[in-house]
Structures are given as structure tokens and as C-alpha cells.
Short mmCIF file of C-alpha atoms in Angstrom, two decimals:
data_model
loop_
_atom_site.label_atom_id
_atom_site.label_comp_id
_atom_site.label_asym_id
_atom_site.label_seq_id
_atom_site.Cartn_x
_atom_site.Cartn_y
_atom_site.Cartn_z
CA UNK A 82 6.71 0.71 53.49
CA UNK A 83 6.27 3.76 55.03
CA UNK A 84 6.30 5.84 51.98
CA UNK A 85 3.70 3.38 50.57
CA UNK A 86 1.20 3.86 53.54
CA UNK A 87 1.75 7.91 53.00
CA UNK A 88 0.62 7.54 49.41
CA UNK A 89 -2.41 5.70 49.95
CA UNK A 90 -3.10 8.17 53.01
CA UNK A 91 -2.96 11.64 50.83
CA UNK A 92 -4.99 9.84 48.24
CA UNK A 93 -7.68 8.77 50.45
CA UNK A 94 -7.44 12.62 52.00
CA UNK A 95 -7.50 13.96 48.14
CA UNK A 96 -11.04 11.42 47.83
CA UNK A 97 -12.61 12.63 50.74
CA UNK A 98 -13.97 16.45 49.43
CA UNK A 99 -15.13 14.51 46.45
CA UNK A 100 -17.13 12.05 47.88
CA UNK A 101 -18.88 14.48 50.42
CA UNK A 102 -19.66 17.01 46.68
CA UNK A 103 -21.23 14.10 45.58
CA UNK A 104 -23.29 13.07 48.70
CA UNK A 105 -24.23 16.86 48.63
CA UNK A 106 -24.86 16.47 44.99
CA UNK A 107 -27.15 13.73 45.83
CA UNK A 108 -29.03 15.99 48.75
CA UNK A 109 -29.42 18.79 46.30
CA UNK A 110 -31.00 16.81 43.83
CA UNK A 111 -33.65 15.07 46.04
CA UNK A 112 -34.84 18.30 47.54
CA UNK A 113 -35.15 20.11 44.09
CA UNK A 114 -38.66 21.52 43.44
CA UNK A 115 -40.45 19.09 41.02
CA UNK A 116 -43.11 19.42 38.89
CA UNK A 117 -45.67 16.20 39.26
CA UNK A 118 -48.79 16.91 37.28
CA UNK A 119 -51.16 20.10 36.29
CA UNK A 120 -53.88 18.99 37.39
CA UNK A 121 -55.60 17.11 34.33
CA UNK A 122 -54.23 14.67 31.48
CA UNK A 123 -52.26 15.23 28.59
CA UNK A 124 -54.04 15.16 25.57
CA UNK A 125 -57.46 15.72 27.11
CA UNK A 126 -60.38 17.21 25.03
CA UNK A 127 -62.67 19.79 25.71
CA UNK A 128 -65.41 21.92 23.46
CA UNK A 129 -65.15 25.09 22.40
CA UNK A 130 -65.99 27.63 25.41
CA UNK A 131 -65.87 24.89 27.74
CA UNK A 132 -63.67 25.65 30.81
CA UNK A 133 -61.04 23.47 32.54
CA UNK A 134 -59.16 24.38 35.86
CA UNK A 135 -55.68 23.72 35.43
CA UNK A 136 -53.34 23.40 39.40
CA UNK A 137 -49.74 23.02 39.83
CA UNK A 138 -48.92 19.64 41.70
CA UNK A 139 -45.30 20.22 43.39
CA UNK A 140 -42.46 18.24 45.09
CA UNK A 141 -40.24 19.09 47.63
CA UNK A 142 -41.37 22.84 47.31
CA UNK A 143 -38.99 24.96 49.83
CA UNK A 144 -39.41 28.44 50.08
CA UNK A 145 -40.94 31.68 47.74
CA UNK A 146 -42.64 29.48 44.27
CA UNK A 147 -42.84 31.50 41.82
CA UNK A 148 -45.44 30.59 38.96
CA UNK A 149 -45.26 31.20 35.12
CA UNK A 150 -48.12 29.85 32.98
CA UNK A 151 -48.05 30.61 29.45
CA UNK A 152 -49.66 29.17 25.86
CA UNK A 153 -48.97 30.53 22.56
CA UNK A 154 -46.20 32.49 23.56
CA UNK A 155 -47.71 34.65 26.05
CA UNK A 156 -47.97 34.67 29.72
CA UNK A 157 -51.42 33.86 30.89
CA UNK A 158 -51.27 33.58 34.27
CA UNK A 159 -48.91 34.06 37.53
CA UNK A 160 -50.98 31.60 40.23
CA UNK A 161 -50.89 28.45 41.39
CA UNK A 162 -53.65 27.81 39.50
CA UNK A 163 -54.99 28.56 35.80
CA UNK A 164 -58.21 28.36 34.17
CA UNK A 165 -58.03 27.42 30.84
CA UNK A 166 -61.13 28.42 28.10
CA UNK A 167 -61.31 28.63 24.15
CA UNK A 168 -63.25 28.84 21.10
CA UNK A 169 -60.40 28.33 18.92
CA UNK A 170 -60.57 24.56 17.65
CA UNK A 171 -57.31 22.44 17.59
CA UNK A 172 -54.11 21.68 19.90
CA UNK A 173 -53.60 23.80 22.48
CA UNK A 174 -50.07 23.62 24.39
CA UNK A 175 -50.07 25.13 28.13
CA UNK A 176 -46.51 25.28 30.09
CA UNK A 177 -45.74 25.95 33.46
CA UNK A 178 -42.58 27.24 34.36
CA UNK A 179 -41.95 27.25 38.58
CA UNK A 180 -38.67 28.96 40.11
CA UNK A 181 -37.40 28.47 43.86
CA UNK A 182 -34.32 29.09 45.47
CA UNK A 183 -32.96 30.57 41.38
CA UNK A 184 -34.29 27.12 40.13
CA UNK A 185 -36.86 26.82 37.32
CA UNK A 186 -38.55 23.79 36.35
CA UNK A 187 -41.08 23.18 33.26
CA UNK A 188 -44.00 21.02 32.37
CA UNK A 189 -46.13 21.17 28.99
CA UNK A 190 -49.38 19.62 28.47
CA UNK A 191 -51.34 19.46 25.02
CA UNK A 192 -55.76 19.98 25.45
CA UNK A 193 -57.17 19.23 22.80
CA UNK A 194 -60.42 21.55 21.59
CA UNK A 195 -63.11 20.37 19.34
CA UNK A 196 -66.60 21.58 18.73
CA UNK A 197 -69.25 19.96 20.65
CA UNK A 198 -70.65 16.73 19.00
CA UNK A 199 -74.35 16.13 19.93
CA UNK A 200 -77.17 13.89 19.35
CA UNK A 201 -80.80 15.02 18.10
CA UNK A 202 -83.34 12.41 19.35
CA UNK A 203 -86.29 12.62 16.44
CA UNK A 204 -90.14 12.06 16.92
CA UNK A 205 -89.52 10.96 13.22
CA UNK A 206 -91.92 10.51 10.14
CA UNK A 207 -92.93 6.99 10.94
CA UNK A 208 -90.52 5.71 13.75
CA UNK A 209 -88.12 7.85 15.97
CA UNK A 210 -84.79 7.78 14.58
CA UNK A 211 -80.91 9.07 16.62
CA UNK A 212 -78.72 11.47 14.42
CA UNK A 213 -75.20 12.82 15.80
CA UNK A 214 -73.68 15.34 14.66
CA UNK A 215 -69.71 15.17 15.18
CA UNK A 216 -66.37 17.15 13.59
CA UNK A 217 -69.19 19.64 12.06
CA UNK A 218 -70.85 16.49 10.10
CA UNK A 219 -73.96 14.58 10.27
CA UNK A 220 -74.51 10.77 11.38
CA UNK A 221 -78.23 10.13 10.41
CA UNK A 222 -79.98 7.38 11.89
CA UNK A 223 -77.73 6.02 13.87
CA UNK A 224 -79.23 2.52 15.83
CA UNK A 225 -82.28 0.89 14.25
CA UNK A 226 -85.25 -0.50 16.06
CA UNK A 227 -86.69 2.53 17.89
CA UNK A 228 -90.17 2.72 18.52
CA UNK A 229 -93.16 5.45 16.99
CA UNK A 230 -92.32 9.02 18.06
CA UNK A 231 -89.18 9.13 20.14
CA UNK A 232 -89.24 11.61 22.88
CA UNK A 233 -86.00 12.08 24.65
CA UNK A 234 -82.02 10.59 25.13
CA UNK A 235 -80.87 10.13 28.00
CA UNK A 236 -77.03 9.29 28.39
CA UNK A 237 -75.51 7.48 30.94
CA UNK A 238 -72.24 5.43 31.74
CA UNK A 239 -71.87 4.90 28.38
CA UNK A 240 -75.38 3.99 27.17
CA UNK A 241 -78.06 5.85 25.81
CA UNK A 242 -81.53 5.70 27.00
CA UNK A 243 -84.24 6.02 24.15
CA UNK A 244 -87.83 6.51 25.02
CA UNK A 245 -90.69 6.21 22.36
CA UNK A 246 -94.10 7.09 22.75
CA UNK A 247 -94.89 3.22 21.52
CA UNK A 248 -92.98 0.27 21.48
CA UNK A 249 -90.27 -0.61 22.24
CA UNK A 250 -91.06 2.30 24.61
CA UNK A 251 -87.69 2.10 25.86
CA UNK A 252 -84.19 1.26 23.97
CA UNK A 253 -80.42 0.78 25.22
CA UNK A 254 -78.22 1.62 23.57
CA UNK A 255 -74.30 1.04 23.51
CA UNK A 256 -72.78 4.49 22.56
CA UNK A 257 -69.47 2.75 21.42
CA UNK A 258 -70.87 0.89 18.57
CA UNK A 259 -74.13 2.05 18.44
CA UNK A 260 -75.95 -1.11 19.12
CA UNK A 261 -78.94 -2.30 20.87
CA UNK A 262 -78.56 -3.91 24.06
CA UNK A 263 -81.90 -4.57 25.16
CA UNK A 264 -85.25 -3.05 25.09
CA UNK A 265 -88.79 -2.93 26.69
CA UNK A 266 -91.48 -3.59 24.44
CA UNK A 267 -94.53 -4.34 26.69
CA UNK A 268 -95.63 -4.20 30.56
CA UNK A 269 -97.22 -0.68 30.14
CA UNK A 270 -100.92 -0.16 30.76
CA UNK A 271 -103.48 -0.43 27.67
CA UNK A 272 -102.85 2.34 25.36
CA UNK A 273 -100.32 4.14 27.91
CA UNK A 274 -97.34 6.38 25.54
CA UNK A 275 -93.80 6.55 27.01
CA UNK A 276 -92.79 9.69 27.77
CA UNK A 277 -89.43 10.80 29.17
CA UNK A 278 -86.98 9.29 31.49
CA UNK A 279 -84.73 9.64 34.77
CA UNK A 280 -81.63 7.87 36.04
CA UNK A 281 -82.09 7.17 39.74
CA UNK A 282 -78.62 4.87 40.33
CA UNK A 283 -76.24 2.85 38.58
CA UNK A 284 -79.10 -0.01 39.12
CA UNK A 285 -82.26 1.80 38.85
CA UNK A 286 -84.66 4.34 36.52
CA UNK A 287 -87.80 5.89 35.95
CA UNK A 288 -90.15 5.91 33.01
CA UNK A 289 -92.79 8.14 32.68
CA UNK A 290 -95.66 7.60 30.95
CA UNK A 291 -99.28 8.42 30.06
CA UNK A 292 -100.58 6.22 32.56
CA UNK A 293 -97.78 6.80 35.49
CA UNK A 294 -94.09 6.68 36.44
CA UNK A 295 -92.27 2.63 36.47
CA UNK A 296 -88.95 1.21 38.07
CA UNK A 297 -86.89 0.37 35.51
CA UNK A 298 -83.99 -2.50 35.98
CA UNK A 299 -80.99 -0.75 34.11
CA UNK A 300 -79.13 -4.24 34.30
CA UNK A 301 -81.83 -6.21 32.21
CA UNK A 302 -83.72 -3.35 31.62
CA UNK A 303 -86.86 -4.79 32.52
CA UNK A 304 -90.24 -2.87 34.03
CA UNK A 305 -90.59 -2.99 37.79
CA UNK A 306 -93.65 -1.54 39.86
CA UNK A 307 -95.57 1.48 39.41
CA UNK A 308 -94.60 4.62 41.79
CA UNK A 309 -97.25 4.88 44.52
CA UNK A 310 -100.51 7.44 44.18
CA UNK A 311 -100.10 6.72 40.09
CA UNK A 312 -102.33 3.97 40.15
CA UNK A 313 -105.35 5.98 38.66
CA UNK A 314 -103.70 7.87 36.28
CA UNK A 315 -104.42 7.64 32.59
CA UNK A 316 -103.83 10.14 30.05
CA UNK A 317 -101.22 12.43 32.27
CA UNK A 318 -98.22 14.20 30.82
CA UNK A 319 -95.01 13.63 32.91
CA UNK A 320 -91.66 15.45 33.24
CA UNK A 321 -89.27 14.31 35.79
CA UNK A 322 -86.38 15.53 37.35
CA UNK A 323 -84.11 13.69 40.05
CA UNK A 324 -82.27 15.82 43.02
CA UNK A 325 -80.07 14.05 45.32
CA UNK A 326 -83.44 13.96 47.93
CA UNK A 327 -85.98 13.66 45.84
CA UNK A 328 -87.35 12.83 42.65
CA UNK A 329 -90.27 15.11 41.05
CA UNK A 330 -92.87 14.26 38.88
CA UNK A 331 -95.00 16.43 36.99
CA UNK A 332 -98.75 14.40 37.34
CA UNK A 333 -102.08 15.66 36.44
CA UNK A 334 -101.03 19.34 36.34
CA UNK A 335 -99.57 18.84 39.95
CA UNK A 336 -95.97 17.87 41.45
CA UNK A 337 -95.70 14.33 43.28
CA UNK A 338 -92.69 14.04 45.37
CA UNK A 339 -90.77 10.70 46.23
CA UNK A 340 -87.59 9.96 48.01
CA UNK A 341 -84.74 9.56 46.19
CA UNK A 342 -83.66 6.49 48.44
CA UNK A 343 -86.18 4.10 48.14
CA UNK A 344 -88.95 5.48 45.90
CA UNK A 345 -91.11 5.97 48.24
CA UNK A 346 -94.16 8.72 47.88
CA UNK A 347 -93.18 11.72 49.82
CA UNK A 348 -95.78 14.76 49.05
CA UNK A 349 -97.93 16.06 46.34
CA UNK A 350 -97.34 19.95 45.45
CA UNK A 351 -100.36 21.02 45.27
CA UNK A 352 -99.92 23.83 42.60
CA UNK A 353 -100.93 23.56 38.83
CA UNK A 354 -98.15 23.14 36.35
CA UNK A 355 -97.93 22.41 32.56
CA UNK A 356 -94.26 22.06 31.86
CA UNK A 357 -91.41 21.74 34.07
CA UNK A 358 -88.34 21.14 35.18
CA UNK A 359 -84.99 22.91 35.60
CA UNK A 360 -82.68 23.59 38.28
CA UNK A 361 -81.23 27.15 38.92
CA UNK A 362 -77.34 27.46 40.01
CA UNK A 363 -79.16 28.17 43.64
CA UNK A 364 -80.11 24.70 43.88
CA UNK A 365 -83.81 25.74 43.89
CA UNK A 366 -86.09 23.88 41.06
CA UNK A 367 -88.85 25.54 38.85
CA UNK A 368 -91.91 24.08 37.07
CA UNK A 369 -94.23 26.64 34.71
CA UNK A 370 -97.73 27.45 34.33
CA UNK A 371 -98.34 30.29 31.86
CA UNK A 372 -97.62 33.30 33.40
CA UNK A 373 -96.40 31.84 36.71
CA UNK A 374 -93.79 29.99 37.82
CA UNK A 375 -93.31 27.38 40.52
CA UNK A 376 -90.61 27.72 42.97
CA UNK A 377 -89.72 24.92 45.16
CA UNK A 378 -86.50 24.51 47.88
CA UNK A 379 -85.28 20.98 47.13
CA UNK A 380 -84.09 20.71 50.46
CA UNK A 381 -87.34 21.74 52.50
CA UNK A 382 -90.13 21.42 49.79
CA UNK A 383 -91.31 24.84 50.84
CA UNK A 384 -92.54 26.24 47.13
CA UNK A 385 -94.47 29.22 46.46
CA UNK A 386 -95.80 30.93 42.82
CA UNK A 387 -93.74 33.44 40.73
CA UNK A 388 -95.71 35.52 38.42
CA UNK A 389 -93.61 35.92 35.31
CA UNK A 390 -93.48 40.49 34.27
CA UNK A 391 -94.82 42.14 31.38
CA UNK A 392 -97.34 39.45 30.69
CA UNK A 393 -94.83 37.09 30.06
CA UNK A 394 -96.22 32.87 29.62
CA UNK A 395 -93.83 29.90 29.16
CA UNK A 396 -95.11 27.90 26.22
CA UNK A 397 -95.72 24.64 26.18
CA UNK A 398 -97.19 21.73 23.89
CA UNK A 399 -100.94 21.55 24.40
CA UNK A 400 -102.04 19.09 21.81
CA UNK A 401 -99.37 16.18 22.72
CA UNK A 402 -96.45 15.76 25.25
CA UNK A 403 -92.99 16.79 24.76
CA UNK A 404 -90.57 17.47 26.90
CA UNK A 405 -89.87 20.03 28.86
CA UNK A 406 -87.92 23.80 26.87
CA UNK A 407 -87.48 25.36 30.73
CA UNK A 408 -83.98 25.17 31.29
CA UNK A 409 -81.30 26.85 33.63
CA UNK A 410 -78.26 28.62 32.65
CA UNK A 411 -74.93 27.18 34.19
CA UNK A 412 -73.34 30.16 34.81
CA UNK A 413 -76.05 32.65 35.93
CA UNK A 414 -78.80 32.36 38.19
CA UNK A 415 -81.11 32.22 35.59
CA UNK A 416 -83.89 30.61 33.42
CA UNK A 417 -84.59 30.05 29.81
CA UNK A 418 -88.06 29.94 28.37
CA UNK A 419 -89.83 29.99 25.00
CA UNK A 420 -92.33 32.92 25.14
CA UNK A 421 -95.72 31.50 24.20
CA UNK A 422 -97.75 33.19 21.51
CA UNK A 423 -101.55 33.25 20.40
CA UNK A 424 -102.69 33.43 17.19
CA UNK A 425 -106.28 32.95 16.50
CA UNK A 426 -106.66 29.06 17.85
CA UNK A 427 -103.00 28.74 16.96
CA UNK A 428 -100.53 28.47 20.03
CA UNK A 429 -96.39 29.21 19.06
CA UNK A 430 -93.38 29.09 20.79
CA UNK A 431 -91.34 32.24 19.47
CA UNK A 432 -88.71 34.46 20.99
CA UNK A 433 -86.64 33.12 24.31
CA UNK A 434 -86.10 35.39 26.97
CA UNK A 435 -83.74 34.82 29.95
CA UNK A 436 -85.49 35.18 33.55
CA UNK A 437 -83.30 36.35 36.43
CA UNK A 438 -84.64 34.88 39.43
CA UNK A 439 -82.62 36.98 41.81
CA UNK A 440 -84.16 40.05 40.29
CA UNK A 441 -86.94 38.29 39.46
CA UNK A 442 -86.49 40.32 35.22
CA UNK A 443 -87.23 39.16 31.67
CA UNK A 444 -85.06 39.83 28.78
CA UNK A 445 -85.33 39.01 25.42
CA UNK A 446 -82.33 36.55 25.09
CA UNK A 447 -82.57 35.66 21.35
CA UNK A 448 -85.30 36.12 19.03
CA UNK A 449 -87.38 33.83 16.42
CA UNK A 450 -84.97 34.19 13.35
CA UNK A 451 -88.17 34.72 11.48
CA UNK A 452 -91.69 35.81 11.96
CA UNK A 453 -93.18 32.13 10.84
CA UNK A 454 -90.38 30.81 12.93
CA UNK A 455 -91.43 28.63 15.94
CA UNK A 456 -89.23 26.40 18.00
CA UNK A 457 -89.93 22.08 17.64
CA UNK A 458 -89.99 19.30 20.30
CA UNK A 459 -88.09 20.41 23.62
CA UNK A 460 -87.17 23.67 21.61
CA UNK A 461 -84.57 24.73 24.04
CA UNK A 462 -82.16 23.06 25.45
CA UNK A 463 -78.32 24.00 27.27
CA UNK A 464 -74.97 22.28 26.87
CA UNK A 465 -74.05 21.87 30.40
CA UNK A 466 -70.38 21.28 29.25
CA UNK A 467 -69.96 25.31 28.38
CA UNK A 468 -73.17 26.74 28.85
CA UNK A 469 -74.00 27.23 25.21
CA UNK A 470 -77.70 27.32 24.36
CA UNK A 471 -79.75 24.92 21.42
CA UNK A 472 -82.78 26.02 20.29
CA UNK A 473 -84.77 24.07 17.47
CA UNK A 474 -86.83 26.34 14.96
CA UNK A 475 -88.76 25.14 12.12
CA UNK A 476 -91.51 27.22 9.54
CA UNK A 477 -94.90 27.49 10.53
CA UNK A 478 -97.41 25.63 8.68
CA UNK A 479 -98.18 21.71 7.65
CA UNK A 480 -96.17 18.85 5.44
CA UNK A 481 -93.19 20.70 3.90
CA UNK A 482 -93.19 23.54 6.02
CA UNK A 483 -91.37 20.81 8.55
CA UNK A 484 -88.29 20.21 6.17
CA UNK A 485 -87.44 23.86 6.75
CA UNK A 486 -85.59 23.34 9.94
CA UNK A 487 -82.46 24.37 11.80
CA UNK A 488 -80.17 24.29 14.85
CA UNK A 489 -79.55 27.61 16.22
CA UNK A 490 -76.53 27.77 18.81
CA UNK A 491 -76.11 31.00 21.11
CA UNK A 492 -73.91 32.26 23.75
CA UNK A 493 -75.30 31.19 27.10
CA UNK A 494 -74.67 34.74 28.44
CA UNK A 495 -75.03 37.42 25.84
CA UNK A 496 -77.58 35.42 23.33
CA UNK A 497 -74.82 36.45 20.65
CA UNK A 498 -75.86 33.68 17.56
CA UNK A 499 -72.73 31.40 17.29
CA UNK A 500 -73.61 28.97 14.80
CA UNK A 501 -76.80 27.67 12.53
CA UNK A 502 -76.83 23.90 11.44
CA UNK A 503 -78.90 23.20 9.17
CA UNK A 504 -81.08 20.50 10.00
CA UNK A 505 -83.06 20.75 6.57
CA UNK A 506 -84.68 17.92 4.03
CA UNK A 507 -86.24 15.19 6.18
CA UNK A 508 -88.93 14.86 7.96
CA UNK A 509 -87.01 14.67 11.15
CA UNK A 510 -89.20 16.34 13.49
CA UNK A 511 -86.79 16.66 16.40
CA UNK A 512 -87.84 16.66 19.58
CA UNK A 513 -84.79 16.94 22.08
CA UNK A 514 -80.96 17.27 22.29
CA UNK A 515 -78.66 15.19 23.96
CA UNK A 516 -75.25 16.13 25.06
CA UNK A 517 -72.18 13.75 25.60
#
């Protein structure tokens, strides 16, 4: 009996070191460094130069982390966090290797990079008309039903809003399928032209027309009340742009003001304008007027004039509204803008030069690929997903002088020419971009 009661004592000593090895096991294991994400999905897509910020999400991390980021091979980066940027289409694979305490741990993800599909909103030949252009190929017309001479597309939560200078003067559309939701076809004054378009809320928006700015129900998309002081107007041309304060709208060669909030008139600026409006990386918003430009804090609503150098003038359309080629670059402090040109009673839009409003200089960004070369419509317009810059040019003259038109595509920092899609062989008349 004895001799029994030894045995099963040694064994249970002999069982002892191995069940404290594996409760230490078990400790080791739950305080190993993990890796828990990177920061953004596997598998997500991006366009070419767009850039994505990339952040190692840790477990348990104890003591000196050592980082190790590295696609294609090659090491790319040593920080916590990596920025991630190409023009190279395809699958790219990015792996982070993290060591601590002489353990490494790795995580890959795949981001996908294709070139950036866009829309071209048309004035068309008889009614406006949607082309996309996606995987380097064209859709052409797109969603039926659009009204005389669309203007501009304006994309949001999965819809695009279409505006047409007649009716329907507004269409929504379902960007999945392509279909049209609803429309408004009537409710604008006699003879009044739709003209552009600004989201205000998931509920609410604002079209501009000849005759004043309307609420517009996004739900039912139906016409609400015309903004205050717009009662009178007839005949106006109006741009809009929305800030998180306010909301501006070019009226009558002036600025009207209104709160973002509730709608509700604010201020007139009292300074002439003819085209406007983009927003500078400052937060400050410009309007043009030939040679000048309007400066306004979006915070205060101080403003002030800015005469453009070397005799510089922003063009615009004289004859008939369309909107607005000032735009802001998303990496610079800086504006783009179509250099107006006279000749005899003819007025072109030719070379685009790149305003630095810290320095308040003019450079020629990219020039008119040819001399009877003149941008169309909007004429310039930036990707804000990387920055690149669209600028419609089509030959000067009448009927099939307007076939002759392309898509040029340029670096948003150097003006370097990237691409040229040819947009030639219908009478598309295009008159702005819209980016997805």
C-alpha cells in the first residue's frame, strides 16, 4: 500500500513542471504582440495617384516595436504608419512585418488600383445625355429621359443629381442600375432654365436657376420655396457652393449669403462677379471677375478684391450659363483658371494657368494643345480623389468643328499631360465632369 501511494506521489511530482510549462505556455501566448488590422480593408480600390494612409493596429504590444513595411519585394517604410500611392494599375500586395521581445509577426493586405472612371454630363445635340467612362472604355448615354441642355452631375449617397436647362429640370438617378427615380418637371417660374445644383443634407438641396435658387426635397424630390431676396430675379446666372456655415450664391453679378442651418438669408457681397466658386486648401473661397478675384473668409465673411498679374482675366461664358472652370488644387494652395482671350467680337477660353494665392503668382499650368483649341462647358475641372486635373478642349468654329473634341488629363502639380481621351464623333457638347 505504501509503495502504491509512493508511485502515484513521484508521478504527480513528475506532472507538476509540466503543467506549470503549459500554464506559462498559455501566458506567453496571450501576451504575444498581434497584428489586428492596417488600417483599411483588404481588397480595397483606389485610382491611379490617389493616396491611402496605411497604420499598424497592435495587441498586447510590450516593449521596443519594430516596424517593417514592404511591397514588391522592397522595404518601403520603417513607421508605424505608411502612405501608400501609385500609378501602376493592378493588385498591389503591402506586408507588415512587427518584431518585439525577438518576435515577428506578419499581415498582408491586397489594394487594388484602377484608373479613375468618370462621368461627362452633356449639354447634348437635342437633349442632355450621361456618358461614363470606366476600365479605359466608354458607356454612352447612360439613363434616358433627361431634359434640353444638361448642365451639371452632382453625386451623392449613391444617386446622381442631373440638372437641365428645361424639363425635367432636375433627374435622380440610381447609380447602381442607372435608373430614374424621380424627377421635377414643373414648379419653376415662366421661362426660368435650371442651372446647377447643391447638396445641403441628407434631406435637403438647392437648385439654381434663371429666375432664383429652390429647396429641393431629396426624398420625393419635389420643389420647395424660393430662397429669400430671389423673389425679383429673372434672367440671373447662378453658381453655388455650400461650406459647413454657409451657402453662396452667385446672383445678379453679386454674392448672396444664407445659413447653412436653416436657409435663411444672411448677407449680400456686394462685389461684382461673373463666375465662381472654388475653395482653396486654406479654407478661404474665391469667385472671379476678369482680372480680379474675390476673396472671402468663410468663417467671418470678411472678403476683399484680388487683382489677377500680368493682365491676367478668368474666362467665362458670356452668351449662356455654364458652370463654373475656377477650381482649387487639393494639394497646393492654389487655383486653376482658363485664361480668357479676345479675338475680334470672339471671346475663348485657352491656356490654364495655376494661381498661387499665398504668393499671390500666375503660371502657365498647361497650354491649349492647339491654337484653334478652346476649352467646352465647365472646361476645367479636378479629381478630388488624387488631384489630377480635366480639362475639355474642342476646335474653334461652328457644326463639325464640335465633333473634334477631347479629354485632356494632367498632373495636378507639374501640368505634365497624362492622358488624352478622345471624346470625338458626336455632337456631345460636354459641359461638366463628375467624379465618383
Amino acid at each position: 500500500m505504501k509503495f502504491l501511494i509512493s508511485q502515484l506521489y513521484l508521478l504527480a511530482l513528475f506532472a507538476l513542471p509540466f503543467v506549470s510549462t503549459s500554464c506559462s505556455d498559455d501566458d506567453d501566448n496571450s501576451t504575444k504582440i498581434e497584428i489586428t488590422s492596417l488600417g483599411v480593408e483588404d481588397g480595397t480600390t483606389i485610382v491611379t495617384g490617389q493616396i491611402i494612409q496605411l497604420e499598424a493596429q497592435l495587441s498586447n504590444p510590450q516593449g521596443e516595436v519594430h516596424y517593417s513595411w514592404s511591397t514588391a519585394g522592397k522595404e518601403v517604410s520603417t513607421q508605424s504608419t505608411y502612405t501608400f500611392q501609385s500609378d501602376v494599375t493592378g493588385t498591389h500586395t503591402i506586408t507588415l512585418t512587427v518584431t518585439a521581445n525577438n518576435e515577428a509577426q506578419e499581415k498582408s493586405i491586397n489594394i487594388i488600383v484602377v484608373k479613375p472612371p468618370f462621368y461627362v454630363i452633356n449639354e447634348g445635340q437635342g437633349k442632355g445625355s450621361v456618358n461614363r467612362y470606366k476600365q479605359e472604355q466608354w458607356q454612352y448615354n447612360i439613363v434616358e429621359g433627361l431634359g434640353v441642355t444638361s448642365t451639371v452631375g452632382i453625386i451623392n449617397n449613391g444617386y446622381m443629381y442631373i440638372v437641365s436647362k428645361k424639363s425635367p429640370f432636375l433627374v435622380k438617378m440610381n447609380l447602381e442600375n442607372n435608373q430614374v427615380v424621380n424627377k421635377i418637371e414643373a414648379g419653376l417660374d415662366q421661362n426660368a432654365q435650371g442651372q446647377n445644383f447643391c447638396i445641403v443634407n441628407n434631406e435637403t438641396g438647392i437648385l439654381t436657376t434663371s429666375n432664383g435658387a429652390f429647396k429641393v426635397n431629396l426624398k420625393q424630390l419635389t420643389l420647395g420655396e424660393k430662397l429669400s431676396g430671389l423673389d425679383a430675379v429673372s434672367s440671373d446666372n447662378e453658381d453655388v457652393y455650400k461650406t459647413d456655415k454657409y451657402i453662396f450664391i452667385s446672383s445678379k453679378n453679386t454674392i448672396k449669403v444664407y445659413n447653412t442651418n436653416d436657409l435663411s438669408f444672411k448677407q449680400d457681397i456686394a462685389y461684382q462677379i461673373k463666375t465662381g466658386f472654388a475653395q482653396t486648401k486654406d479654407g478661404t473661397l474665391w469667385a472671379a471677375n476678369g482680372n480680379k478675384l474675390i476673396k472671402i473668409n468663410v468663417e467671418t465673411l470678411d472678403h476683399e478684391e484680388v487683382e489677377l498679374p500680368n493682365g491676367l482675366s478668368v474666362f467665362y461664358n458670356q452668351w449662356a450659363y455654364t458652370p463654373t472652370g475656377l477650381c482649387a488644387s487639393i494639394t497646393e494652395n492654389a487655383l486653376y483658371l482658363v485664361q480668357m482671350v479676345e479675338e475680334g467680337y470672339s471671346v475663348y477660353g485657352k491656356n490654364i494657368y495655376k494661381y498661387n494665392v499665398e504668393t499671390k503668382n500666375a503660371t502657365l499650368f498647361f497650354s491649349a494643345p492647339a491654337a484653334d483649341k478652346s476649352v467646352y462647358g465647365a472646361g476645367v475641372q479636378v479629381d478630388p480623389r488624387n488631384g489630377d486635373v480635366y480639362i475639355i478642349y474642342t476646335e474653334d468654329g461652328w457644326s463639325t468643328h464640335y465633333l473634334n473634341t477631347n479629354i485632356y488629363i494632367a498632373n495636378g502639380v507639374t501640368g505634365t499631360q497624362k492622358e488624352v481621351i478622345d471624346y470625338t464623333g458626336t455632337y456631345w457638347f460636354p459641359s461638366t465632369i463628375a467624379f465618383q
